[in-house]
PDB file of C-alpha atoms in Angstrom:
ATOM      1  CA  MET Y   1      71.163 -36.193   9.138  1.00 72.00           C
ATOM      2  CA  GLU Y   2      70.394 -32.552   9.826  1.00 75.00           C
ATOM      3  CA  PHE Y   3      73.243 -32.435  12.329  1.00 74.00           C
ATOM      4  CA  LEU Y   4      75.630 -32.315   9.365  1.00 78.00           C
ATOM      5  CA  ASP Y   5      74.265 -28.865   8.526  1.00 78.00           C
ATOM      6  CA  TYR Y   6      76.048 -27.452  11.571  1.00 81.00           C
ATOM      7  CA  ALA Y   7      79.719 -26.562  11.258  1.00 86.00           C
ATOM      8  CA  PHE Y   8      80.508 -27.518  14.858  1.00 84.00           C
ATOM      9  CA  MET Y   9      79.113 -31.023  14.280  1.00 86.00           C
ATOM     10  CA  GLN Y  10      81.151 -31.420  11.124  1.00 89.00           C
ATOM     11  CA  ARG Y  11      84.272 -30.531  13.076  1.00 89.00           C
ATOM     12  CA  ALA Y  12      83.274 -32.788  15.970  1.00 88.00           C
ATOM     13  CA  LEU Y  13      82.639 -35.777  13.684  1.00 91.00           C
ATOM     14  CA  LEU Y  14      85.958 -35.324  11.889  1.00 92.00           C
ATOM     15  CA  ALA Y  15      87.761 -35.160  15.218  1.00 91.00           C
ATOM     16  CA  ALA Y  16      85.815 -38.214  16.426  1.00 91.00           C
ATOM     17  CA  VAL Y  17      86.867 -40.286  13.405  1.00 93.00           C
ATOM     18  CA  LEU Y  18      90.517 -39.337  13.910  1.00 93.00           C
ATOM     19  CA  VAL Y  19      90.282 -40.227  17.598  1.00 92.00           C
ATOM     20  CA  GLY Y  20      88.618 -43.553  16.774  1.00 93.00           C
ATOM     21  CA  ILE Y  21      91.545 -44.426  14.512  1.00 94.00           C
ATOM     22  CA  THR Y  22      94.471 -43.232  16.601  1.00 94.00           C
ATOM     23  CA  ALA Y  23      93.476 -44.363  20.100  1.00 93.00           C
ATOM     24  CA  PRO Y  24      93.204 -48.120  19.355  1.00 93.00           C
ATOM     25  CA  ALA Y  25      96.147 -47.905  16.915  1.00 94.00           C
ATOM     26  CA  ILE Y  26      98.566 -47.042  19.723  1.00 94.00           C
ATOM     27  CA  GLY Y  27      96.504 -48.791  22.386  1.00 92.00           C
ATOM     28  CA  ILE Y  28      97.215 -52.233  20.934  1.00 93.00           C
ATOM     29  CA  TYR Y  29     100.926 -51.781  21.672  1.00 93.00           C
ATOM     30  CA  LEU Y  30     100.239 -50.511  25.193  1.00 91.00           C
ATOM     31  CA  VAL Y  31      98.046 -53.548  25.889  1.00 90.00           C
ATOM     32  CA  GLN Y  32     100.792 -55.880  24.611  1.00 88.00           C
ATOM     33  CA  ARG Y  33     103.297 -54.105  26.881  1.00 86.00           C
ATOM     34  CA  ARG Y  34     100.921 -54.339  29.864  1.00 84.00           C
ATOM     35  CA  GLN Y  35     100.823 -50.546  30.129  1.00 81.00           C
ATOM     36  CA  ALA Y  36      97.092 -50.164  29.706  1.00 79.00           C
ATOM     37  CA  LEU Y  37      96.868 -47.258  32.153  1.00 79.00           C
ATOM     38  CA  MET Y  38      99.700 -45.263  30.608  1.00 84.00           C
ATOM     39  CA  GLY Y  39      97.225 -43.062  28.733  1.00 84.00           C
ATOM     40  CA  ASP Y  40      95.504 -42.183  31.994  1.00 84.00           C
ATOM     41  CA  GLY Y  41      98.779 -40.988  33.519  1.00 87.00           C
ATOM     42  CA  ILE Y  42      99.660 -38.952  30.442  1.00 90.00           C
ATOM     43  CA  GLY Y  43      96.203 -37.396  30.560  1.00 89.00           C
ATOM     44  CA  HIS Y  44      96.897 -36.106  34.061  1.00 90.00           C
ATOM     45  CA  VAL Y  45     100.171 -34.556  32.914  1.00 91.00           C
ATOM     46  CA  ALA Y  46      98.542 -32.998  29.834  1.00 91.00           C
ATOM     47  CA  MET Y  47      96.240 -31.006  32.114  1.00 91.00           C
ATOM     48  CA  THR Y  48      99.199 -28.796  32.980  1.00 92.00           C
ATOM     49  CA  GLY Y  49      99.670 -28.103  29.280  1.00 92.00           C
ATOM     50  CA  VAL Y  50      96.031 -27.090  28.906  1.00 91.00           C
ATOM     51  CA  GLY Y  51      96.330 -24.702  31.861  1.00 90.00           C
ATOM     52  CA  LEU Y  52      99.559 -23.223  30.492  1.00 91.00           C
ATOM     53  CA  GLY Y  53      97.915 -22.724  27.117  1.00 89.00           C
ATOM     54  CA  PHE Y  54      95.202 -20.558  28.673  1.00 88.00           C
ATOM     55  CA  LEU Y  55      97.688 -18.756  30.908  1.00 89.00           C
ATOM     56  CA  LEU Y  56     100.067 -17.883  28.053  1.00 89.00           C
ATOM     57  CA  SER Y  57      97.284 -17.366  25.464  1.00 85.00           C
ATOM     58  CA  TRP Y  58      98.673 -20.159  23.270  1.00 88.00           C
ATOM     59  CA  SER Y  59      96.823 -23.072  21.707  1.00 86.00           C
ATOM     60  CA  PRO Y  60      95.863 -25.464  24.540  1.00 87.00           C
ATOM     61  CA  VAL Y  61      96.101 -28.430  22.151  1.00 88.00           C
ATOM     62  CA  TRP Y  62      99.680 -27.726  21.081  1.00 92.00           C
ATOM     63  CA  MET Y  63     100.760 -26.770  24.592  1.00 93.00           C
ATOM     64  CA  ALA Y  64      99.178 -29.937  25.985  1.00 92.00           C
ATOM     65  CA  THR Y  65     100.992 -31.938  23.302  1.00 93.00           C
ATOM     66  CA  PHE Y  66     104.335 -30.417  24.296  1.00 94.00           C
ATOM     67  CA  VAL Y  67     103.814 -31.022  28.020  1.00 94.00           C
ATOM     68  CA  ALA Y  68     102.387 -34.526  27.470  1.00 93.00           C
ATOM     69  CA  VAL Y  69     105.413 -35.511  25.366  1.00 94.00           C
ATOM     70  CA  LEU Y  70     107.746 -34.249  28.099  1.00 93.00           C
ATOM     71  CA  GLY Y  71     105.727 -36.197  30.657  1.00 91.00           C
ATOM     72  CA  ALA Y  72     105.879 -39.363  28.543  1.00 90.00           C
ATOM     73  CA  VAL Y  73     109.657 -39.051  28.209  1.00 91.00           C
ATOM     74  CA  LEU Y  74     109.956 -38.617  31.990  1.00 89.00           C
ATOM     75  CA  MET Y  75     107.768 -41.677  32.518  1.00 86.00           C
ATOM     76  CA  GLU Y  76     110.082 -43.770  30.331  1.00 84.00           C
ATOM     77  CA  LEU Y  77     113.174 -42.458  32.110  1.00 84.00           C
ATOM     78  CA  ILE Y  78     111.596 -43.275  35.470  1.00 82.00           C
ATOM     79  CA  ARG Y  79     110.741 -46.760  34.195  1.00 77.00           C
ATOM     80  CA  TRP Y  80     114.366 -47.284  33.134  1.00 78.00           C
ATOM     81  CA  TYR Y  81     116.157 -45.796  36.134  1.00 77.00           C
ATOM     82  CA  GLY Y  82     113.530 -45.410  38.865  1.00 66.00           C
ATOM     83  CA  LYS Y  83     113.900 -48.893  40.305  1.00 59.00           C
ATOM     84  CA  THR Y  84     112.293 -49.174  43.758  1.00 52.00           C
ATOM     85  CA  ARG Y  85     111.089 -45.558  44.015  1.00 58.00           C
ATOM     86  CA  GLY Y  86     109.770 -45.313  40.486  1.00 60.00           C
ATOM     87  CA  ASP Y  87     106.129 -45.662  41.515  1.00 72.00           C
ATOM     88  CA  ILE Y  88     106.434 -42.717  43.936  1.00 78.00           C
ATOM     89  CA  ALA Y  89     107.988 -40.529  41.248  1.00 75.00           C
ATOM     90  CA  LEU Y  90     105.228 -41.463  38.801  1.00 78.00           C
ATOM     91  CA  ALA Y  91     102.549 -40.665  41.375  1.00 81.00           C
ATOM     92  CA  MET Y  92     104.041 -37.224  41.975  1.00 84.00           C
ATOM     93  CA  LEU Y  93     104.238 -36.629  38.225  1.00 83.00           C
ATOM     94  CA  PHE Y  94     100.586 -37.574  37.687  1.00 84.00           C
ATOM     95  CA  TYR Y  95      99.122 -35.668  40.613  1.00 87.00           C
ATOM     96  CA  GLY Y  96     101.423 -32.720  40.029  1.00 89.00           C
ATOM     97  CA  GLY Y  97     100.204 -32.541  36.445  1.00 88.00           C
ATOM     98  CA  MET Y  98      96.595 -32.481  37.554  1.00 88.00           C
ATOM     99  CA  ALA Y  99      97.210 -29.860  40.239  1.00 91.00           C
ATOM    100  CA  GLY Y 100      99.238 -27.730  37.841  1.00 90.00           C
ATOM    101  CA  GLY Y 101      96.444 -27.744  35.280  1.00 88.00           C
ATOM    102  CA  VAL Y 102      93.849 -26.603  37.815  1.00 87.00           C
ATOM    103  CA  MET Y 103      96.146 -23.895  39.171  1.00 90.00           C
ATOM    104  CA  PHE Y 104      97.248 -22.464  35.810  1.00 90.00           C
ATOM    105  CA  ILE Y 105      93.777 -22.346  34.310  1.00 86.00           C
ATOM    106  CA  ASN Y 106      92.442 -20.489  37.335  1.00 85.00           C
ATOM    107  CA  LEU Y 107      95.316 -17.980  37.102  1.00 87.00           C
ATOM    108  CA  ALA Y 108      94.636 -17.384  33.404  1.00 85.00           C
ATOM    109  CA  PRO Y 109      92.595 -14.227  32.633  1.00 81.00           C
ATOM    110  CA  THR Y 110      90.370 -16.115  30.174  1.00 72.00           C
ATOM    111  CA  GLY Y 111      90.393 -19.465  31.969  1.00 65.00           C
ATOM    112  CA  SER Y 112      87.700 -21.012  34.129  1.00 67.00           C
ATOM    113  CA  ASN Y 113      86.678 -24.353  35.541  1.00 69.00           C
ATOM    114  CA  ALA Y 114      84.187 -24.653  32.679  1.00 68.00           C
ATOM    115  CA  ASN Y 115      87.080 -24.510  30.194  1.00 72.00           C
ATOM    116  CA  LEU Y 116      88.920 -27.209  32.095  1.00 77.00           C
ATOM    117  CA  THR Y 117      85.841 -29.442  32.246  1.00 79.00           C
ATOM    118  CA  SER Y 118      85.517 -29.427  28.454  1.00 80.00           C
ATOM    119  CA  TYR Y 119      89.077 -30.779  28.192  1.00 83.00           C
ATOM    120  CA  LEU Y 120      88.604 -33.304  30.986  1.00 84.00           C
ATOM    121  CA  PHE Y 121      85.432 -34.907  29.620  1.00 83.00           C
ATOM    122  CA  GLY Y 122      85.188 -33.673  26.013  1.00 81.00           C
ATOM    123  CA  SER Y 123      82.849 -31.164  24.396  1.00 80.00           C
ATOM    124  CA  LEU Y 124      81.325 -31.033  20.931  1.00 73.00           C
ATOM    125  CA  SER Y 125      80.610 -27.326  20.675  1.00 74.00           C
ATOM    126  CA  THR Y 126      84.144 -26.222  21.610  1.00 77.00           C
ATOM    127  CA  VAL Y 127      86.014 -28.044  18.815  1.00 83.00           C
ATOM    128  CA  SER Y 128      87.349 -25.151  16.719  1.00 84.00           C
ATOM    129  CA  GLU Y 129      88.869 -25.107  13.235  1.00 88.00           C
ATOM    130  CA  SER Y 130      92.338 -24.658  14.726  1.00 86.00           C
ATOM    131  CA  ASP Y 131      91.702 -27.693  16.954  1.00 86.00           C
ATOM    132  CA  VAL Y 132      90.735 -29.774  13.910  1.00 90.00           C
ATOM    133  CA  THR Y 133      93.899 -28.688  12.097  1.00 91.00           C
ATOM    134  CA  ALA Y 134      96.082 -29.608  15.061  1.00 89.00           C
ATOM    135  CA  ILE Y 135      94.263 -32.906  15.587  1.00 90.00           C
ATOM    136  CA  THR Y 136      94.668 -33.816  11.900  1.00 92.00           C
ATOM    137  CA  PHE Y 137      98.438 -33.248  11.918  1.00 93.00           C
ATOM    138  CA  LEU Y 138      98.885 -35.107  15.205  1.00 92.00           C
ATOM    139  CA  ALA Y 139      96.698 -38.010  14.066  1.00 93.00           C
ATOM    140  CA  ALA Y 140      98.736 -38.322  10.862  1.00 94.00           C
ATOM    141  CA  PHE Y 141     101.879 -38.676  12.984  1.00 95.00           C
ATOM    142  CA  VAL Y 142     100.285 -41.414  15.104  1.00 94.00           C
ATOM    143  CA  VAL Y 143      99.101 -43.372  12.047  1.00 94.00           C
ATOM    144  CA  LEU Y 144     102.494 -43.134  10.353  1.00 95.00           C
ATOM    145  CA  VAL Y 145     104.275 -44.445  13.453  1.00 94.00           C
ATOM    146  CA  THR Y 146     101.834 -47.227  14.356  1.00 93.00           C
ATOM    147  CA  LEU Y 147     101.604 -48.556  10.787  1.00 93.00           C
ATOM    148  CA  GLY Y 148     105.047 -47.739   9.431  1.00 92.00           C
ATOM    149  CA  LEU Y 149     106.874 -49.299  12.388  1.00 91.00           C
ATOM    150  CA  ARG Y 150     104.312 -51.944  13.273  1.00 90.00           C
ATOM    151  CA  ARG Y 151     106.738 -54.871  13.007  1.00 91.00           C
ATOM    152  CA  GLN Y 152     109.381 -53.231  15.180  1.00 92.00           C
ATOM    153  CA  LEU Y 153     106.891 -51.949  17.754  1.00 92.00           C
ATOM    154  CA  PHE Y 154     105.191 -55.345  17.933  1.00 91.00           C
ATOM    155  CA  ALA Y 155     108.526 -57.118  18.453  1.00 91.00           C
ATOM    156  CA  VAL Y 156     109.491 -54.792  21.302  1.00 90.00           C
ATOM    157  CA  SER Y 157     106.015 -55.044  22.857  1.00 88.00           C
ATOM    158  CA  GLN Y 158     106.160 -58.845  22.832  1.00 87.00           C
ATOM    159  CA  ASP Y 159     109.695 -59.449  24.105  1.00 86.00           C
ATOM    160  CA  GLU Y 160     112.201 -56.657  24.717  1.00 85.00           C
ATOM    161  CA  GLU Y 161     115.114 -59.009  25.256  1.00 87.00           C
ATOM    162  CA  PHE Y 162     114.525 -60.859  21.996  1.00 88.00           C
ATOM    163  CA  ALA Y 163     114.094 -57.557  20.153  1.00 88.00           C
ATOM    164  CA  ARG Y 164     117.390 -56.304  21.612  1.00 89.00           C
ATOM    165  CA  VAL Y 165     119.193 -59.476  20.525  1.00 90.00           C
ATOM    166  CA  THR Y 166     117.929 -59.054  16.976  1.00 89.00           C
ATOM    167  CA  GLY Y 167     119.458 -55.583  16.871  1.00 89.00           C
ATOM    168  CA  LEU Y 168     116.400 -53.381  17.291  1.00 91.00           C
ATOM    169  CA  PRO Y 169     116.886 -50.059  19.144  1.00 92.00           C
ATOM    170  CA  VAL Y 170     114.640 -51.057  22.026  1.00 89.00           C
ATOM    171  CA  ARG Y 171     114.981 -47.907  24.117  1.00 89.00           C
ATOM    172  CA  ALA Y 172     114.386 -45.641  21.139  1.00 91.00           C
ATOM    173  CA  LEU Y 173     111.278 -47.628  20.158  1.00 92.00           C
ATOM    174  CA  ASN Y 174     109.988 -47.571  23.741  1.00 90.00           C
ATOM    175  CA  LEU Y 175     110.475 -43.826  23.814  1.00 91.00           C
ATOM    176  CA  LEU Y 176     108.707 -43.441  20.479  1.00 93.00           C
ATOM    177  CA  THR Y 177     105.781 -45.514  21.773  1.00 91.00           C
ATOM    178  CA  ALA Y 178     105.479 -43.275  24.832  1.00 91.00           C
ATOM    179  CA  ILE Y 179     105.632 -40.108  22.707  1.00 93.00           C
ATOM    180  CA  THR Y 180     103.026 -41.483  20.302  1.00 94.00           C
ATOM    181  CA  ALA Y 181     100.742 -42.306  23.239  1.00 93.00           C
ATOM    182  CA  ALA Y 182     101.175 -38.730  24.511  1.00 92.00           C
ATOM    183  CA  VAL Y 183     100.253 -37.314  21.108  1.00 93.00           C
ATOM    184  CA  THR Y 184      97.190 -39.592  20.992  1.00 92.00           C
ATOM    185  CA  VAL Y 185      96.002 -38.293  24.363  1.00 92.00           C
ATOM    186  CA  THR Y 186      96.028 -34.720  23.088  1.00 89.00           C
ATOM    187  CA  VAL Y 187      94.310 -35.794  19.865  1.00 88.00           C
ATOM    188  CA  ALA Y 188      91.462 -37.340  21.847  1.00 88.00           C
ATOM    189  CA  MET Y 189      91.017 -34.781  24.625  1.00 87.00           C
ATOM    190  CA  ARG Y 190      88.621 -32.518  22.702  1.00 83.00           C
ATOM    191  CA  VAL Y 191      86.220 -35.395  21.976  1.00 85.00           C
ATOM    192  CA  VAL Y 192      86.660 -37.976  24.747  1.00 87.00           C
ATOM    193  CA  GLY Y 193      88.419 -35.930  27.418  1.00 86.00           C
ATOM    194  CA  LEU Y 194      91.734 -36.357  29.197  1.00 87.00           C
ATOM    195  CA  LEU Y 195      90.282 -38.494  31.988  1.00 84.00           C
ATOM    196  CA  LEU Y 196      88.531 -40.951  29.666  1.00 87.00           C
ATOM    197  CA  VAL Y 197      90.906 -41.286  26.725  1.00 88.00           C
ATOM    198  CA  SER Y 198      92.693 -44.286  28.247  1.00 88.00           C
ATOM    199  CA  ALA Y 199      89.492 -46.327  27.973  1.00 90.00           C
ATOM    200  CA  LEU Y 200      89.343 -45.710  24.218  1.00 91.00           C
ATOM    201  CA  MET Y 201      92.944 -46.892  23.910  1.00 92.00           C
ATOM    202  CA  VAL Y 202      92.378 -50.131  25.776  1.00 93.00           C
ATOM    203  CA  VAL Y 203      88.765 -51.338  25.595  1.00 93.00           C
ATOM    204  CA  PRO Y 204      88.441 -51.585  21.768  1.00 94.00           C
ATOM    205  CA  VAL Y 205      91.640 -53.646  21.719  1.00 94.00           C
ATOM    206  CA  ALA Y 206      90.355 -55.914  24.485  1.00 92.00           C
ATOM    207  CA  ALA Y 207      87.067 -56.302  22.606  1.00 92.00           C
ATOM    208  CA  ALA Y 208      88.851 -57.150  19.344  1.00 92.00           C
ATOM    209  CA  GLN Y 209      90.926 -59.789  21.128  1.00 90.00           C
ATOM    210  CA  GLN Y 210      87.713 -61.644  21.911  1.00 88.00           C
ATOM    211  CA  LEU Y 211      87.295 -62.302  18.192  1.00 86.00           C
ATOM    212  CA  SER Y 212      90.855 -62.752  16.965  1.00 82.00           C
ATOM    213  CA  ARG Y 213      94.330 -63.631  18.226  1.00 78.00           C
ATOM    214  CA  SER Y 214      96.030 -62.376  15.080  1.00 87.00           C
ATOM    215  CA  PHE Y 215      97.770 -59.024  15.505  1.00 89.00           C
ATOM    216  CA  ALA Y 216      96.695 -57.705  12.095  1.00 90.00           C
ATOM    217  CA  ALA Y 217      93.065 -58.738  12.578  1.00 92.00           C
ATOM    218  CA  THR Y 218      92.984 -57.374  16.133  1.00 92.00           C
ATOM    219  CA  PHE Y 219      94.426 -54.078  14.894  1.00 94.00           C
ATOM    220  CA  ALA Y 220      91.812 -53.766  12.130  1.00 94.00           C
ATOM    221  CA  ILE Y 221      88.859 -54.765  14.329  1.00 94.00           C
ATOM    222  CA  SER Y 222      89.862 -52.449  17.176  1.00 94.00           C
ATOM    223  CA  VAL Y 223      90.235 -49.457  14.827  1.00 95.00           C
ATOM    224  CA  ALA Y 224      86.887 -50.223  13.160  1.00 95.00           C
ATOM    225  CA  LEU Y 225      85.264 -50.494  16.582  1.00 95.00           C
ATOM    226  CA  GLY Y 226      86.933 -47.254  17.712  1.00 94.00           C
ATOM    227  CA  VAL Y 227      85.592 -45.332  14.724  1.00 95.00           C
ATOM    228  CA  THR Y 228      82.111 -46.828  15.194  1.00 95.00           C
ATOM    229  CA  VAL Y 229      81.783 -45.930  18.869  1.00 94.00           C
ATOM    230  CA  THR Y 230      83.242 -42.439  18.498  1.00 93.00           C
ATOM    231  CA  ILE Y 231      80.833 -41.579  15.683  1.00 93.00           C
ATOM    232  CA  GLY Y 232      77.935 -43.218  17.526  1.00 93.00           C
ATOM    233  CA  GLY Y 233      78.779 -41.435  20.766  1.00 92.00           C
ATOM    234  CA  THR Y 234      79.145 -38.065  19.050  1.00 90.00           C
ATOM    235  CA  VAL Y 235      75.788 -38.356  17.277  1.00 91.00           C
ATOM    236  CA  THR Y 236      74.086 -39.622  20.447  1.00 91.00           C
ATOM    237  CA  SER Y 237      75.569 -36.713  22.386  1.00 88.00           C
ATOM    238  CA  TYR Y 238      74.080 -34.262  19.883  1.00 87.00           C
ATOM    239  CA  TYR Y 239      70.562 -35.693  20.007  1.00 89.00           C
ATOM    240  CA  GLN Y 240      70.382 -36.559  23.703  1.00 88.00           C
ATOM    241  CA  ASP Y 241      72.463 -33.624  25.042  1.00 85.00           C
ATOM    242  CA  VAL Y 242      74.761 -35.893  27.069  1.00 87.00           C
ATOM    243  CA  PRO Y 243      78.561 -35.666  27.527  1.00 86.00           C
ATOM    244  CA  PRO Y 244      80.319 -37.086  24.438  1.00 87.00           C
ATOM    245  CA  GLY Y 245      83.273 -38.602  26.309  1.00 88.00           C
ATOM    246  CA  ALA Y 246      81.138 -40.551  28.756  1.00 90.00           C
ATOM    247  CA  THR Y 247      78.799 -41.670  25.960  1.00 91.00           C
ATOM    248  CA  ILE Y 248      81.675 -42.945  23.801  1.00 92.00           C
ATOM    249  CA  VAL Y 249      83.279 -44.855  26.679  1.00 92.00           C
ATOM    250  CA  LEU Y 250      79.973 -46.460  27.722  1.00 94.00           C
ATOM    251  CA  LEU Y 251      79.313 -47.531  24.124  1.00 94.00           C
ATOM    252  CA  THR Y 252      82.810 -49.006  23.980  1.00 94.00           C
ATOM    253  CA  ILE Y 253      82.250 -51.000  27.174  1.00 95.00           C
ATOM    254  CA  ALA Y 254      78.863 -52.173  25.863  1.00 94.00           C
ATOM    255  CA  ALA Y 255      80.531 -53.358  22.646  1.00 93.00           C
ATOM    256  CA  PHE Y 256      83.105 -55.259  24.716  1.00 93.00           C
ATOM    257  CA  ILE Y 257      80.366 -57.014  26.685  1.00 93.00           C
ATOM    258  CA  VAL Y 258      78.434 -57.944  23.531  1.00 92.00           C
ATOM    259  CA  LEU Y 259      81.507 -59.259  21.707  1.00 90.00           C
ATOM    260  CA  THR Y 260      82.572 -61.244  24.765  1.00 89.00           C
ATOM    261  CA  ALA Y 261      79.111 -62.811  25.012  1.00 88.00           C
ATOM    262  CA  LEU Y 262      79.227 -63.742  21.323  1.00 85.00           C
ATOM    263  CA  ALA Y 263      82.820 -64.961  21.339  1.00 80.00           C
ATOM    264  CA  THR Y 264      82.518 -67.370  24.275  1.00 75.00           C
ATOM    265  CA  PRO Y 265      80.110 -69.914  22.655  1.00 73.00           C
ATOM    266  CA  LEU Y 266      81.930 -69.570  19.326  1.00 67.00           C
ATOM    267  CA  ALA Y 267      85.235 -70.404  21.005  1.00 65.00           C
ATOM    268  CA  ARG Y 268      83.692 -73.455  22.689  1.00 70.00           C
ATOM    269  CA  ARG Y 269      82.174 -74.644  19.408  1.00 69.00           C
ATOM    270  CA  ARG Y 270      85.516 -74.193  17.633  1.00 64.00           C
ATOM    271  CA  ALA Y 271      87.298 -76.158  20.363  1.00 64.00           C
ATOM    272  CA  ARG Y 272      84.778 -79.029  20.102  1.00 69.00           C
ATOM    273  CA  SER Y 273      85.137 -79.030  16.319  1.00 67.00           C
ATOM    274  CA  LEU Y 274      88.917 -79.269  16.528  1.00 67.00           C
ATOM    275  CA  ALA Y 275      88.698 -82.040  19.099  1.00 69.00           C
ATOM    276  CA  ALA Y 276      86.316 -83.995  16.880  1.00 71.00           C
ATOM    277  CA  ARG Y 277      88.698 -83.765  13.916  1.00 70.00           C
ATOM    278  CA  GLN Y 278      91.658 -85.210  15.826  1.00 63.00           C
ATOM    279  CA  PRO Y 279      92.205 -88.981  15.381  1.00 59.00           C
ATOM    280  CA  VAL Y 280      91.346 -91.116  18.343  1.00 54.00           C
ATOM    281  CA  GLY Y 281      94.501 -92.474  19.982  1.00 54.00           C
ATOM    282  CA  ASP Y 282      95.116 -96.052  21.049  1.00 49.00           C
ATOM    283  CA  PRO Y 283      93.772 -97.080  24.433  1.00 50.00           C
ATOM    284  CA  ALA Y 284      96.249 -96.821  27.264  1.00 47.00           C
ATOM    285  CA  GLU Y 285      96.537-100.611  27.618  1.00 46.00           C
ATOM    286  CA  CYS Y 286      97.484-100.949  23.937  1.00 43.00           C
ATOM    287  CA  ALA Y 287     100.107 -98.245  23.966  1.00 46.00           C
ATOM    288  CA  ILE Y 288     103.684 -99.345  23.176  1.00 43.00           C
ATOM    289  CA  PRO Y 289     105.862 -98.678  26.213  1.00 49.00           C
ATOM    290  CA  ALA Y 290     108.988 -96.617  25.743  1.00 47.00           C
ATOM    291  CA  SER Y 291     112.307 -98.420  26.016  1.00 44.00           C
ATOM    292  CA  ARG Y 292     114.130 -98.014  29.293  1.00 45.00           C
ATOM    293  CA  GLY Y 293     117.792 -97.729  29.910  1.00 46.00           C
ATOM    294  CA  PRO Y 294     119.830 -99.736  32.375  1.00 45.00           C
ATOM    295  CA  GLU Y 295     118.859 -97.398  35.206  1.00 46.00           C
ATOM    296  CA  GLY Y 296     115.126 -97.505  34.429  1.00 44.00           C
ATOM    297  CA  LYS Y 297     115.037 -94.125  32.740  1.00 44.00           C
ATOM    298  CA  VAL Y 298     112.840 -93.593  29.702  1.00 41.00           C
ATOM    299  CA  GLY Y 299     114.874 -93.603  26.508  1.00 44.00           C
ATOM    300  CA  VAL Y 300     114.204 -92.242  23.038  1.00 40.00           C
TER     301      VAL Y 300
END
């Protein structure tokens, strides 16, 4: 446990725990909405914010948050009104965000490709105290939204039309989900990286679904798994000198494979047990035929 003696590891572990909580917390709604790759698109847009932060000598985390939120709002507007050309507009938004980030950070007097790489794939040693402060505030926002509005967000994620009929502000909730996803991307970029954060949003949720179909249980398991893999990946990165983002994602995928392998025989055993408990029906030849009407149709 000597790694706890270093201030940069303390900051990295705190950031990792916050990332492990927030990414699956919003990811479960994205998976329900079939928008699993939304975090990846927002990550591309957030690169422009990182580049602008270096160019204007502002905090890259806060600038990336601002740009990512704008990008998320644009994505929702395109989804609402884009119709047939929406996919082209989204592609230009994503690739433009990536190109803008590379351009701005190279124009910045203190920027370099090394700075950009740490935001793309995560870096332990570059997590500063100001980053931890920003990450803490942003993570608190994500937790408040995903837990405080869990019933409303779940209803909209399951069936927008039904949610609209019940009186829920569907468009406002969709917009809030997109903004929360954007905030989560910027929370995770210092530990996992902008290009890998989407995996931490989706894979823990998919792994938790192998064990439970209940929303509450899936939420709890995915968050617990997210915290476990982020801490494990951060510690492994320290001892083995490997990239933290890649390590965390590979551990998450490994956990998914293990849980899937364990869940499959358990599901089969549960199905056999339920089948054995059901009463045996009458043989087909002993079944009482349904009454038929004058036209030969089956009656009640």
